[in-house]
mmCIF file of C-alpha atoms and ligand atoms in Angstrom:
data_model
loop_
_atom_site.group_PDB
_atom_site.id
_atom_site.type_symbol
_atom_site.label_atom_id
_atom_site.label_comp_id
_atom_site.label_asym_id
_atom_site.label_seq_id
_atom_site.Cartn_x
_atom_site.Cartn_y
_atom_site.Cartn_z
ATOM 1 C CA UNK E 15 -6.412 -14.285 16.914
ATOM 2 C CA UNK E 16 -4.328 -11.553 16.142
ATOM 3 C CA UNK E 17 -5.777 -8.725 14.008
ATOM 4 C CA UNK E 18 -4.214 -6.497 11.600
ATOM 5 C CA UNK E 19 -5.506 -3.303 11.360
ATOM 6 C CA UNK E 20 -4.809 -0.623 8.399
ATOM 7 C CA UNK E 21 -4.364 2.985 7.806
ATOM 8 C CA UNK E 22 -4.552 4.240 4.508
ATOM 9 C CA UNK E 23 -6.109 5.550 1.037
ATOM 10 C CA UNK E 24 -9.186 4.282 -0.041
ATOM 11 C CA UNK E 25 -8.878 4.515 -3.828
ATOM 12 C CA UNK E 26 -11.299 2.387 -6.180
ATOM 13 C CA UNK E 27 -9.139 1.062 -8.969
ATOM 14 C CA UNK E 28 -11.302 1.841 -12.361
ATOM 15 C CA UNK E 29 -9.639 -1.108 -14.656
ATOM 16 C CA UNK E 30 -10.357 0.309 -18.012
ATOM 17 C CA UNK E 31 -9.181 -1.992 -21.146
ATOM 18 C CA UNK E 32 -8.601 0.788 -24.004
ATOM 19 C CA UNK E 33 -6.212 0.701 -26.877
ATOM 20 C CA UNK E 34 -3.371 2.617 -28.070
ATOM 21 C CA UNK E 35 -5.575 4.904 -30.103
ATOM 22 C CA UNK E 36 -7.988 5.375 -27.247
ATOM 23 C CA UNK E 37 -5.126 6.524 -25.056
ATOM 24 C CA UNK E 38 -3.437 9.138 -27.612
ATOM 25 C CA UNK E 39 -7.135 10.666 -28.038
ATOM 26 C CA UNK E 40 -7.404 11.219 -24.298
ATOM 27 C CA UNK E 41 -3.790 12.813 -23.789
ATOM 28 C CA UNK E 42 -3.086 9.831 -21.490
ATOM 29 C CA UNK E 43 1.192 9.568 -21.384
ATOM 30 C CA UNK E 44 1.686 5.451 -21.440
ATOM 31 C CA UNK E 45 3.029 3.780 -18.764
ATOM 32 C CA UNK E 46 2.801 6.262 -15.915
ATOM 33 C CA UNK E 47 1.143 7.006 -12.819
ATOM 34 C CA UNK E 48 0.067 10.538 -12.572
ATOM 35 C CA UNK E 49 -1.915 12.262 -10.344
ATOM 36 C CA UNK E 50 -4.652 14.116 -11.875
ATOM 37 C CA UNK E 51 -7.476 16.900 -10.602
ATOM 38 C CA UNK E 52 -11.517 16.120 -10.394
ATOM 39 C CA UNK E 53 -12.206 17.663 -13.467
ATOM 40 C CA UNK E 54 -9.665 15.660 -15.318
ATOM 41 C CA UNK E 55 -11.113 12.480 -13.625
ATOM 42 C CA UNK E 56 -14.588 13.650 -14.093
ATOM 43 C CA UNK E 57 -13.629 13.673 -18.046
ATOM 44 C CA UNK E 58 -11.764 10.310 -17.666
ATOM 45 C CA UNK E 59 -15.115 8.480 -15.787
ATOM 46 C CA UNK E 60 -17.337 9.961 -18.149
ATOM 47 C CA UNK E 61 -15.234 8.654 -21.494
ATOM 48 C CA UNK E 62 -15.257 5.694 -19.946
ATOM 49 C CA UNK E 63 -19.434 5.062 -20.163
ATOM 50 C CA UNK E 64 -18.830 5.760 -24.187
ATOM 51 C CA UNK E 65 -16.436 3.173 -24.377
ATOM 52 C CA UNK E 66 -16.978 -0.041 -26.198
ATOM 53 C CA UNK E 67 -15.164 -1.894 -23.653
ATOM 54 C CA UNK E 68 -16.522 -2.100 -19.468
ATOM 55 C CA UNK E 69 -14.351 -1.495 -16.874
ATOM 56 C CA UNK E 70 -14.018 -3.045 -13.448
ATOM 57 C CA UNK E 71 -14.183 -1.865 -10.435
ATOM 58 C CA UNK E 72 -11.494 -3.001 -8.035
ATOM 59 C CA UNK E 73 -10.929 -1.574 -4.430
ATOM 60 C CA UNK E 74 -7.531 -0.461 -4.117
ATOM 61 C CA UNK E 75 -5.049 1.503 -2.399
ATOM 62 C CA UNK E 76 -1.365 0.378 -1.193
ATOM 63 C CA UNK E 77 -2.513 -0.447 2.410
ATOM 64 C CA UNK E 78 -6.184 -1.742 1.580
ATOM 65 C CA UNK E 79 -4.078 -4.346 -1.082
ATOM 66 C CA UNK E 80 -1.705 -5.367 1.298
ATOM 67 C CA UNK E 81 -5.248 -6.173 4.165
ATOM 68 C CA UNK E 82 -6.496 -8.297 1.672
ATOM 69 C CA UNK E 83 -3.008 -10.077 1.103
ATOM 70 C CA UNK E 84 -3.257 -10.603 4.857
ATOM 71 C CA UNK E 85 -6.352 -11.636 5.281
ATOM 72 C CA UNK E 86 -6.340 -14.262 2.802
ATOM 73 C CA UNK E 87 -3.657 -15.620 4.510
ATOM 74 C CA UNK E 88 -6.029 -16.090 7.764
ATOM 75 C CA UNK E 89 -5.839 -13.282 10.117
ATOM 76 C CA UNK E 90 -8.529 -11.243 11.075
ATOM 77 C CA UNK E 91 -8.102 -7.571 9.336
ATOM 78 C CA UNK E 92 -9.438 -4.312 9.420
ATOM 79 C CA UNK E 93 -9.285 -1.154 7.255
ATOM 80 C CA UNK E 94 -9.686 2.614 8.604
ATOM 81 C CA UNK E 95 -10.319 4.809 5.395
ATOM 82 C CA UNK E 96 -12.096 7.824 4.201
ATOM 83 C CA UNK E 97 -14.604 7.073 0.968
ATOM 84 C CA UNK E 98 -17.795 9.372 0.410
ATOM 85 C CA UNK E 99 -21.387 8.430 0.537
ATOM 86 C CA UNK E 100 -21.314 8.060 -3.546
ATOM 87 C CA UNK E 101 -21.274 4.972 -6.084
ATOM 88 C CA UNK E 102 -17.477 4.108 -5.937
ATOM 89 C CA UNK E 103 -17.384 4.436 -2.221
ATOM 90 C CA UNK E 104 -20.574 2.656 -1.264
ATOM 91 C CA UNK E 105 -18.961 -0.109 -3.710
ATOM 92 C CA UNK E 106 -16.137 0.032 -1.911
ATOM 93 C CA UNK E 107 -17.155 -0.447 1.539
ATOM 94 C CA UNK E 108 -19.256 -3.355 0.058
ATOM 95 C CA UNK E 109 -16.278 -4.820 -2.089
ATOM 96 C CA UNK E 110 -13.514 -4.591 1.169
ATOM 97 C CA UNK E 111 -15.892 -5.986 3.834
ATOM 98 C CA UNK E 112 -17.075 -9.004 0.797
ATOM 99 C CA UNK E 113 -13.467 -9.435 0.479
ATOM 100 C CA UNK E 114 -12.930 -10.274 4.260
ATOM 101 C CA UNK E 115 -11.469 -6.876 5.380
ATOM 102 C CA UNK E 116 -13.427 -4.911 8.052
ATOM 103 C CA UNK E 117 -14.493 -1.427 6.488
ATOM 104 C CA UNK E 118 -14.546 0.213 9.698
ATOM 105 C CA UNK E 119 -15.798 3.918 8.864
ATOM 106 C CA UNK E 120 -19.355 4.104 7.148
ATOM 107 C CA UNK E 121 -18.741 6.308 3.714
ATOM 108 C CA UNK E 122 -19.088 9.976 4.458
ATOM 109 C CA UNK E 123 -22.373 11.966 3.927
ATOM 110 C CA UNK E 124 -22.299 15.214 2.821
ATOM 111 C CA UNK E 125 -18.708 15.042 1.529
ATOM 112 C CA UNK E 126 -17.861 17.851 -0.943
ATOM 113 C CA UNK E 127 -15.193 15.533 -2.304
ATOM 114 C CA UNK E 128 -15.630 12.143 -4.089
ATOM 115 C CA UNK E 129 -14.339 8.982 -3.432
ATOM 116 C CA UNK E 130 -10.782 8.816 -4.797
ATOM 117 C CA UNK E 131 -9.900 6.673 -7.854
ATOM 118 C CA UNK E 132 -7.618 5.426 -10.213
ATOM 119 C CA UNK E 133 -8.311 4.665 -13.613
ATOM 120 C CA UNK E 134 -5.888 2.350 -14.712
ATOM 121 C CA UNK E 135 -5.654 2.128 -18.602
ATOM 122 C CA UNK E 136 -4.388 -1.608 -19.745
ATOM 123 C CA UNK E 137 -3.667 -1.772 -23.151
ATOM 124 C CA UNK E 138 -3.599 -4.718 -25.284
ATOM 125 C CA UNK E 139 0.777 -4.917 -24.472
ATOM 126 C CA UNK E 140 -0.550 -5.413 -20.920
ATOM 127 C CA UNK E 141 0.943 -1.901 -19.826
ATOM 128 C CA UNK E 142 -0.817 -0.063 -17.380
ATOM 129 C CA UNK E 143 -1.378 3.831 -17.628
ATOM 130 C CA UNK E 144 -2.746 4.797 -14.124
ATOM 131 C CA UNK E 145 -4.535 8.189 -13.990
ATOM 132 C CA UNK E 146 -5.093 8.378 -10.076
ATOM 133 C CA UNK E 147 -7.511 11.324 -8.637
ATOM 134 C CA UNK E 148 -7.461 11.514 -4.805
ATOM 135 C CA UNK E 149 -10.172 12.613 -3.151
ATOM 136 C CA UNK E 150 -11.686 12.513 -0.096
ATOM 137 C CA UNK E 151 -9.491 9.611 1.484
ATOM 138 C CA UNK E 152 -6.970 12.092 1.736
ATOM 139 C CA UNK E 153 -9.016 13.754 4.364
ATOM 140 C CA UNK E 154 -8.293 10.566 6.667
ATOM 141 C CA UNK E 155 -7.475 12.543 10.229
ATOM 142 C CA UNK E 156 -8.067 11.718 14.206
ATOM 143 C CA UNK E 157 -11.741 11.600 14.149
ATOM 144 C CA UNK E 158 -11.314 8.554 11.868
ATOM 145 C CA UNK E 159 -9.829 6.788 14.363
ATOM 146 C CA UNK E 160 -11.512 4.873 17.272
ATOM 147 C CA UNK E 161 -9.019 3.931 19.697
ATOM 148 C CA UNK E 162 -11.657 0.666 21.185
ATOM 149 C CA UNK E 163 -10.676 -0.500 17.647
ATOM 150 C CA UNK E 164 -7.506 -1.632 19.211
ATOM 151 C CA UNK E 165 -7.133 -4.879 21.188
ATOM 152 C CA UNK E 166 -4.585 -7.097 23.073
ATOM 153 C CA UNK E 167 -1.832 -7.435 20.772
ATOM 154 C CA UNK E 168 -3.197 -6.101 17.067
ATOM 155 C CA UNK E 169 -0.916 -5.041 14.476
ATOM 156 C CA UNK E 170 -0.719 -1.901 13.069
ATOM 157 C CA UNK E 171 0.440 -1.034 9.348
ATOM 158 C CA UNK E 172 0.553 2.831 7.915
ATOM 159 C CA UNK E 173 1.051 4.073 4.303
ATOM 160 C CA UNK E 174 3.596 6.926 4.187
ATOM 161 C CA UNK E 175 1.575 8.460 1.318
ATOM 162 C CA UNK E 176 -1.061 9.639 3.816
ATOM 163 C CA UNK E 177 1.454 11.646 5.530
ATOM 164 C CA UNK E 178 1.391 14.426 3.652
ATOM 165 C CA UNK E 179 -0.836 16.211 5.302
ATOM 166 C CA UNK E 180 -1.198 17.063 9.276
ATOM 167 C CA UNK E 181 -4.212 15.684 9.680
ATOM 168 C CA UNK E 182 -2.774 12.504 8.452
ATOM 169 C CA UNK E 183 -0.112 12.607 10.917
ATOM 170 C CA UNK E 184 -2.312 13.015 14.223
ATOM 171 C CA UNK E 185 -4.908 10.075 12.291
ATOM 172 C CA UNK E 186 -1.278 8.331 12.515
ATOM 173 C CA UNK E 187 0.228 9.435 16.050
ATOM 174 C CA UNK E 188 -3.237 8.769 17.633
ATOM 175 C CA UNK E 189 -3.586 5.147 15.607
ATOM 176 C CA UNK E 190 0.054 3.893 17.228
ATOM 177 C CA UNK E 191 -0.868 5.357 20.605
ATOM 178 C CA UNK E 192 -3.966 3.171 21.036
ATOM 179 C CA UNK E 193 -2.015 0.485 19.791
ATOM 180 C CA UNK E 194 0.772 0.539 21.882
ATOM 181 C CA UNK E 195 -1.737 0.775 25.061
ATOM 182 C CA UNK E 196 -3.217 -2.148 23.753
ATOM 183 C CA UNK E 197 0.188 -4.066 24.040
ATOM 184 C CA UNK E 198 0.429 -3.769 20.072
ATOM 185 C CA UNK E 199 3.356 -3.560 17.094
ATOM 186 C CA UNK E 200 2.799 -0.702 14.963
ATOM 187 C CA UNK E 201 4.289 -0.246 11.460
ATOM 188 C CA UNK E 202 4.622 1.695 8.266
ATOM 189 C CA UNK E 203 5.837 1.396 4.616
ATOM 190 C CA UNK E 204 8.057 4.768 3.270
ATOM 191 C CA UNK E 205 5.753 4.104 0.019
ATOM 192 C CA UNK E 206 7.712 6.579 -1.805
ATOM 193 C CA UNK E 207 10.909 8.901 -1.473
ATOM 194 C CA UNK E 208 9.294 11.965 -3.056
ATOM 195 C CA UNK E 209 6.844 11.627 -0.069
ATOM 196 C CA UNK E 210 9.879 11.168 2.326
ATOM 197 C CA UNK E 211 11.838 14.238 0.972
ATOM 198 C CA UNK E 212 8.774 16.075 1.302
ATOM 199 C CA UNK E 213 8.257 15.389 5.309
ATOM 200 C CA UNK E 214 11.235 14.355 6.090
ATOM 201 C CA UNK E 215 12.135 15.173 10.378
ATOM 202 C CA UNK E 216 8.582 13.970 10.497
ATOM 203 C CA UNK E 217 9.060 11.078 9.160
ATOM 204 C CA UNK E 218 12.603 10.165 11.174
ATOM 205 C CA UNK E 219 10.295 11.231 14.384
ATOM 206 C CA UNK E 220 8.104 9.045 13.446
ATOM 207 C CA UNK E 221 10.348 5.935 12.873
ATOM 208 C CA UNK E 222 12.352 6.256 15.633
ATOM 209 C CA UNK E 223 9.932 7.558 18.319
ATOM 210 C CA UNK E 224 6.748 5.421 17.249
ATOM 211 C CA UNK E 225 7.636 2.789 14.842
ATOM 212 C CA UNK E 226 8.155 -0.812 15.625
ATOM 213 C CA UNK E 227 8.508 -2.286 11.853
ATOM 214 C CA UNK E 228 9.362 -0.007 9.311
ATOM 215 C CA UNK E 229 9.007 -0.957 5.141
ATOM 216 C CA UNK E 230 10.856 0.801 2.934
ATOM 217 C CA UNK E 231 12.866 -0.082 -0.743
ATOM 218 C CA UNK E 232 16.673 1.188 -1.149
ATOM 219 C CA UNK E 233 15.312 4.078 -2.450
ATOM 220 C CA UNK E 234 12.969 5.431 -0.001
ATOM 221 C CA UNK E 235 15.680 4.469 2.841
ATOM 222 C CA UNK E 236 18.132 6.906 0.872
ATOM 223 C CA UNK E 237 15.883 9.537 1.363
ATOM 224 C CA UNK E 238 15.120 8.977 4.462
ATOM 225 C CA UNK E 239 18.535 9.700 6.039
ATOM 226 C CA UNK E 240 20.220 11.333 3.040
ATOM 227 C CA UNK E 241 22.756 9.247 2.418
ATOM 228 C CA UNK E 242 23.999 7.602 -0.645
ATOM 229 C CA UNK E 243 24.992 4.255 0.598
ATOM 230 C CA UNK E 244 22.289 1.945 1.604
ATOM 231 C CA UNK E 245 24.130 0.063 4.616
ATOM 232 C CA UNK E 246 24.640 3.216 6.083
ATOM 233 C CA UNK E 247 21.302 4.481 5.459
ATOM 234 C CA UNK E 248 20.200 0.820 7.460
ATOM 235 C CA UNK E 249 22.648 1.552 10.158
ATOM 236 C CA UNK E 250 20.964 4.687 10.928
ATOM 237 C CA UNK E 251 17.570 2.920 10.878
ATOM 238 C CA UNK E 252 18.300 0.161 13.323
ATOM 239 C CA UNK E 253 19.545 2.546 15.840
ATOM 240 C CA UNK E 254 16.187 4.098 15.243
ATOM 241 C CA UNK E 255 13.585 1.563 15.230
ATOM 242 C CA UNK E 256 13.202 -2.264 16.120
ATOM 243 C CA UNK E 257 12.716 -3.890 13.044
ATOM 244 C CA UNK E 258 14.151 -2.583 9.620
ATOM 245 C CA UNK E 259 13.194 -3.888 6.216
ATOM 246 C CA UNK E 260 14.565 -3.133 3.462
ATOM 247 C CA UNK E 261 13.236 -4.301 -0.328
ATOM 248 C CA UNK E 262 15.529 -4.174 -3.282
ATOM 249 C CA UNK E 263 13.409 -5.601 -5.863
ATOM 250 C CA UNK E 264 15.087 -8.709 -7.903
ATOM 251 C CA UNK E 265 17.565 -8.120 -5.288
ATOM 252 C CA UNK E 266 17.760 -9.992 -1.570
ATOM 253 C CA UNK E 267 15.453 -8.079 0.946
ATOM 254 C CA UNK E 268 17.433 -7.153 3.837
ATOM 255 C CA UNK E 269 16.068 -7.523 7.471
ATOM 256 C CA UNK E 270 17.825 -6.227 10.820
ATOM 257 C CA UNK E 271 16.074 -6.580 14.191
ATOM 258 C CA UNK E 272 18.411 -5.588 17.165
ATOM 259 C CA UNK E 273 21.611 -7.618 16.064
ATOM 260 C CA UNK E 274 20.260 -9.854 13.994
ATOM 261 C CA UNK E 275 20.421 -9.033 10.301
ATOM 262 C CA UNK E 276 19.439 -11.779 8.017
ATOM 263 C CA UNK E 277 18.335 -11.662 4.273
ATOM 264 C CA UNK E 278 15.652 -13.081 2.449
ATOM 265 C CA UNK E 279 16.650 -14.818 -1.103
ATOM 266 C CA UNK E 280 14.361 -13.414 -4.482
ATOM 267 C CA UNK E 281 14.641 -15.076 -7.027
ATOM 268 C CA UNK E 282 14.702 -12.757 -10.096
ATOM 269 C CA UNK E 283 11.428 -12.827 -12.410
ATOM 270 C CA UNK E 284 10.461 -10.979 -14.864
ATOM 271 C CA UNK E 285 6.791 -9.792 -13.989
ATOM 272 C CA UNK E 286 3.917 -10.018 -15.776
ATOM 273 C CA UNK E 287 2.358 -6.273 -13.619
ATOM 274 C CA UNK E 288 4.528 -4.861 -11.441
ATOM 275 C CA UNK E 289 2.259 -3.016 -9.436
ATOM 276 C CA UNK E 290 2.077 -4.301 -5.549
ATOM 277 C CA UNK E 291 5.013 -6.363 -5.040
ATOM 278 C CA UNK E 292 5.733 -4.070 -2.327
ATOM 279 C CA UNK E 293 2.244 -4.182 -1.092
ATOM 280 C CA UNK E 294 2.295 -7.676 -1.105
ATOM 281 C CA UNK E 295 5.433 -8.215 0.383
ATOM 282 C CA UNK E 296 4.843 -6.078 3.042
ATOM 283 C CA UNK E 297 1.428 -8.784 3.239
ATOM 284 C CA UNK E 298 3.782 -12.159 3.578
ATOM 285 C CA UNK E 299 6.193 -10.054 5.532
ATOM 286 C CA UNK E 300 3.514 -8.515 7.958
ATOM 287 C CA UNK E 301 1.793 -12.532 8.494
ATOM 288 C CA UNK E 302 5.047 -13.865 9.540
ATOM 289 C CA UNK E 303 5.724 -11.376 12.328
ATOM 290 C CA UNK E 304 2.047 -11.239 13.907
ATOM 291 C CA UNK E 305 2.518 -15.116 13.749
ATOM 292 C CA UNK E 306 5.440 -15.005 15.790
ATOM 293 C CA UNK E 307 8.018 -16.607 12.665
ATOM 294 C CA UNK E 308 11.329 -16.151 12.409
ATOM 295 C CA UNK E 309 12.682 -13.122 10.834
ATOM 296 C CA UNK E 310 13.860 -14.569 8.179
ATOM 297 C CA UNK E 311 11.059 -16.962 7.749
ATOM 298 C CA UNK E 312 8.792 -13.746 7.798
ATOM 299 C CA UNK E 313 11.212 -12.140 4.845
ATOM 300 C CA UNK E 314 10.504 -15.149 3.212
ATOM 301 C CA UNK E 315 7.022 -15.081 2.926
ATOM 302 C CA UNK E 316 7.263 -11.813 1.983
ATOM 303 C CA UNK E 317 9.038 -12.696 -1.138
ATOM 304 C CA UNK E 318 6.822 -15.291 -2.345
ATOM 305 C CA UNK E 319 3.589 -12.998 -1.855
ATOM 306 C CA UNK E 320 4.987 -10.302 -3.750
ATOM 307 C CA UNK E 321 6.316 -13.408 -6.230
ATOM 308 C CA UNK E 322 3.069 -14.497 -6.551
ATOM 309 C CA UNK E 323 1.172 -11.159 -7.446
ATOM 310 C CA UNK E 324 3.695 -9.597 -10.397
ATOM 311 C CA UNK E 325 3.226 -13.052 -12.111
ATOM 312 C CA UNK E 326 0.124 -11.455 -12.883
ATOM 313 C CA UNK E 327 -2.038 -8.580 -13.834
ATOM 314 C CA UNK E 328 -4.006 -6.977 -10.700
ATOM 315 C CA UNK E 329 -2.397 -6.133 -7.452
ATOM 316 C CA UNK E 330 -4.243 -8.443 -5.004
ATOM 317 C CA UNK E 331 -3.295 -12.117 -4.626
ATOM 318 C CA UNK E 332 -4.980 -14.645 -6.886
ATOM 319 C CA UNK E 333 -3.214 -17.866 -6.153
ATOM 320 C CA UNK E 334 -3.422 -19.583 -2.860
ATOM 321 C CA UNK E 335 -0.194 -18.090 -1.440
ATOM 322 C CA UNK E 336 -0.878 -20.237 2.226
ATOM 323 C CA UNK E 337 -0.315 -23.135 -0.440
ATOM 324 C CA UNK E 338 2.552 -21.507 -1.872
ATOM 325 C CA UNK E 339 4.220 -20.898 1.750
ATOM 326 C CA UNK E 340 3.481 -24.702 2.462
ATOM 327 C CA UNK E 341 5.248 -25.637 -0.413
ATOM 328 C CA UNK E 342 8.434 -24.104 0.624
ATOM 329 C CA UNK E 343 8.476 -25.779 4.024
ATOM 330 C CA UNK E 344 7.233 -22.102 5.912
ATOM 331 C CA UNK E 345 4.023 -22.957 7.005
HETATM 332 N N1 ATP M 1449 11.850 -8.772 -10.604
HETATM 333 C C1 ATP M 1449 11.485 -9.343 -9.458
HETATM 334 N N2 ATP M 1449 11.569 -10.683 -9.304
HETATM 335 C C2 ATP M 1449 11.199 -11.302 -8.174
HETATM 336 N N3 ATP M 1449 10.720 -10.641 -7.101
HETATM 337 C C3 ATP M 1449 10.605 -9.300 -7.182
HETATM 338 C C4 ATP M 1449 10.969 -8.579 -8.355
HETATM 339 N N4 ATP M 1449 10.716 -7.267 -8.151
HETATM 340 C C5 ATP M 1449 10.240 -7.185 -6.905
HETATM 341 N N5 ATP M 1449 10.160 -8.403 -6.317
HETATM 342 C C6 ATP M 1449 9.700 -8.715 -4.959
HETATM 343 O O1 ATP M 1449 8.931 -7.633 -4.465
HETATM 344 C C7 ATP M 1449 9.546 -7.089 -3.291
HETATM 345 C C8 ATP M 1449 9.326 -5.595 -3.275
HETATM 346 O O2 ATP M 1449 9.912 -5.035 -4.439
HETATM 347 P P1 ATP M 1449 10.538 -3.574 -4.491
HETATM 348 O O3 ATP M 1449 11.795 -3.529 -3.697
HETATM 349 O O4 ATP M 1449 10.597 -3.175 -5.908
HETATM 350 O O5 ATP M 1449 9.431 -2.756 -3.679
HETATM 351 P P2 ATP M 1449 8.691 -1.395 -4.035
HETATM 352 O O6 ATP M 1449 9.632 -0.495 -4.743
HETATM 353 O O7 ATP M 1449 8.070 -0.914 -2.768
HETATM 354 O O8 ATP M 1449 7.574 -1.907 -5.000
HETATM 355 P P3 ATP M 1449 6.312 -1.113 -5.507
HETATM 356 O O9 ATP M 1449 6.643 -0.778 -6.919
HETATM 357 O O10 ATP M 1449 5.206 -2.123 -5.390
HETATM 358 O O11 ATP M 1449 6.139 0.080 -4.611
HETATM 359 C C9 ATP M 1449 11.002 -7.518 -3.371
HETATM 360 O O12 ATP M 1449 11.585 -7.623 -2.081
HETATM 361 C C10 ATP M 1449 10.880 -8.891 -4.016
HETATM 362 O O13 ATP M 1449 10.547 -9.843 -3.037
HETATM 363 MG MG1 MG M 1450 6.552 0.577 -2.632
#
């Protein structure tokens, strides 16, 4: 069967109910995601053992999230990411692998950095206040990646947010070089247009000399060729690459392979936790191609897994969205 394998951050996801009161004490700004240092995150962890109310620990990570979408939805997956030979990262290597995703690096001995995290305040209004610390999966380069890994026809999917750094970028370059010799489609999502603005030519050189499916919301597409007006901005990226997606939130996702350009219909909701509807529509999305659907039967189920996991709290899938799929005549 075809497998899906992943590049990307290995962050644990510290889910730490608090209240309102709890959150002004620790200087935590509501409703964000900020990036914070270790010593900040030490401070964070260690307010959390004091706390009346346990946290969970959730493996996380934008490409990690959308694996397990995947492989709930029945193909084979596997994850390449840095954690450290500590608690969080020995849990998750354990957690991915009990989850059905292939943890294909051991944690790291001798690591001077930690695993990365995120602790994710939820107060009782359900918002989230994410606090993220990364660590050593930001250290993901070449050596990380074993080009055997790749077989006839596997997928490959990439999180622009590793690409900041170059040791990111060869992990990357190397990662769709095996998988092209092995006959495979390799992939990324933007993840965010701060990150694009920041590495911009690399990022266009990437896309148009490497990429086979590219991800990315109105937003990150913008930024990607500087332009103001989307259509434009997707213009560009079709000359570029041979399969352009485009997510507009409650909007229709747009998705142009050669010259075919078809849309995929969302219907508006109003979610319950936003956090991975791109993950997990990149998950529907990413099944329907490796399965050889239509494109617009692979937009589709796109939509409905990222449907599915803002209806409620947590960013991996909790109903069974196979089921879901069914329903709608797709599977
Ligand atoms: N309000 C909504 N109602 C229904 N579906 C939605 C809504 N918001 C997002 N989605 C679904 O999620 C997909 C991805 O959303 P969006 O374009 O916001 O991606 P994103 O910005 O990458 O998301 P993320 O915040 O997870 O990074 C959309 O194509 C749509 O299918
Ligand atoms: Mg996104």
């Amino acid at each position: 069967m075809t497998r899906v394998i992943g590049i990307g951050n290995a962050i644990m996801d510290v889910i730490a109910p608090t209240t309102d009161a709890e959150l002004d004490r620790l200087g935590i700004h509501k409703g964000i995601m900020q990036l914070i240092d270790r010593e900040r995150s030490e401070y964070l962890m260690a307010a959390r053992e004091t706390s009346e109310q346990r946290s969970r620990l959730v493996p996380g990570g934008s490409v990690a999230n959308t694996l397990a979408g995947i492989g709930r939805l029945g193909l084979p997956t596997g994850f390449i990411g840095r954690v450290a030979d500590d608690d969080l990262g020995r849990a998750y290597a354990r957690e991915m692998a009990a989850d059905g995703t292939d943890f294909v690096n051991p944690p790291v001995t001798g690591s001077p950095l930690p695993t990365s995290r995120s602790i994710i305040h939820v107060t009782p209004d359900g918002e989230r206040s994410m606090n993220t610390y990364l660590g050593v999966s930001a250290e993901l380069g070449e050596g990380d990646v074993d080009p055997a890994l790749f077989g006839k026809g596997t997928w490959l999917f990439l999180e622009g947010y590793l690409f900041d750094k170059p040791d990111g970028k060869a992990a990357f370059l190397k990662a769709a070089q095996a998988c092209h010799a092995a006959g495979g489609q390799a992939g990324i999502a933007l993840s965010d247009p701060f990150c694009v603005d920041r590495h911009r030519d690399d990022f266009r050189r990437l896309v148009a000399g490497q990429m086979d499916y590219v991800i990315g919301n109105i937003h990150e597409w913008q930024s990607l060729y500087q332009v103001e007006n989307l259509d434009a901005a997707l213009a560009q990226a079709a000359a570029d690459c041979g399969t352009v997606i485009c997510t507009r939130s409650g909007q229709d996702a747009i998705l142009i392979r050669g010259a075919e350009r078809v849309t995929a219909p969302v219907r508006r909701v109003t979610p319950v936790d936003a956090t991975g509807a791109g993950d997990q529509f990149a998950a529907g999305l990413i099944h329907g191609l490796a399965t050889a659907r239509p494109l617009a039967v692979a937009g589709r189920m796109g939509c409905i897994a990222a449907a599915e996991v803002i209806g409620h709290m947590g960013a991996r899938p909790e109903a069974d969205v196979m089921a879901l799929f069914k329903a709608e005549g797709l599977a």
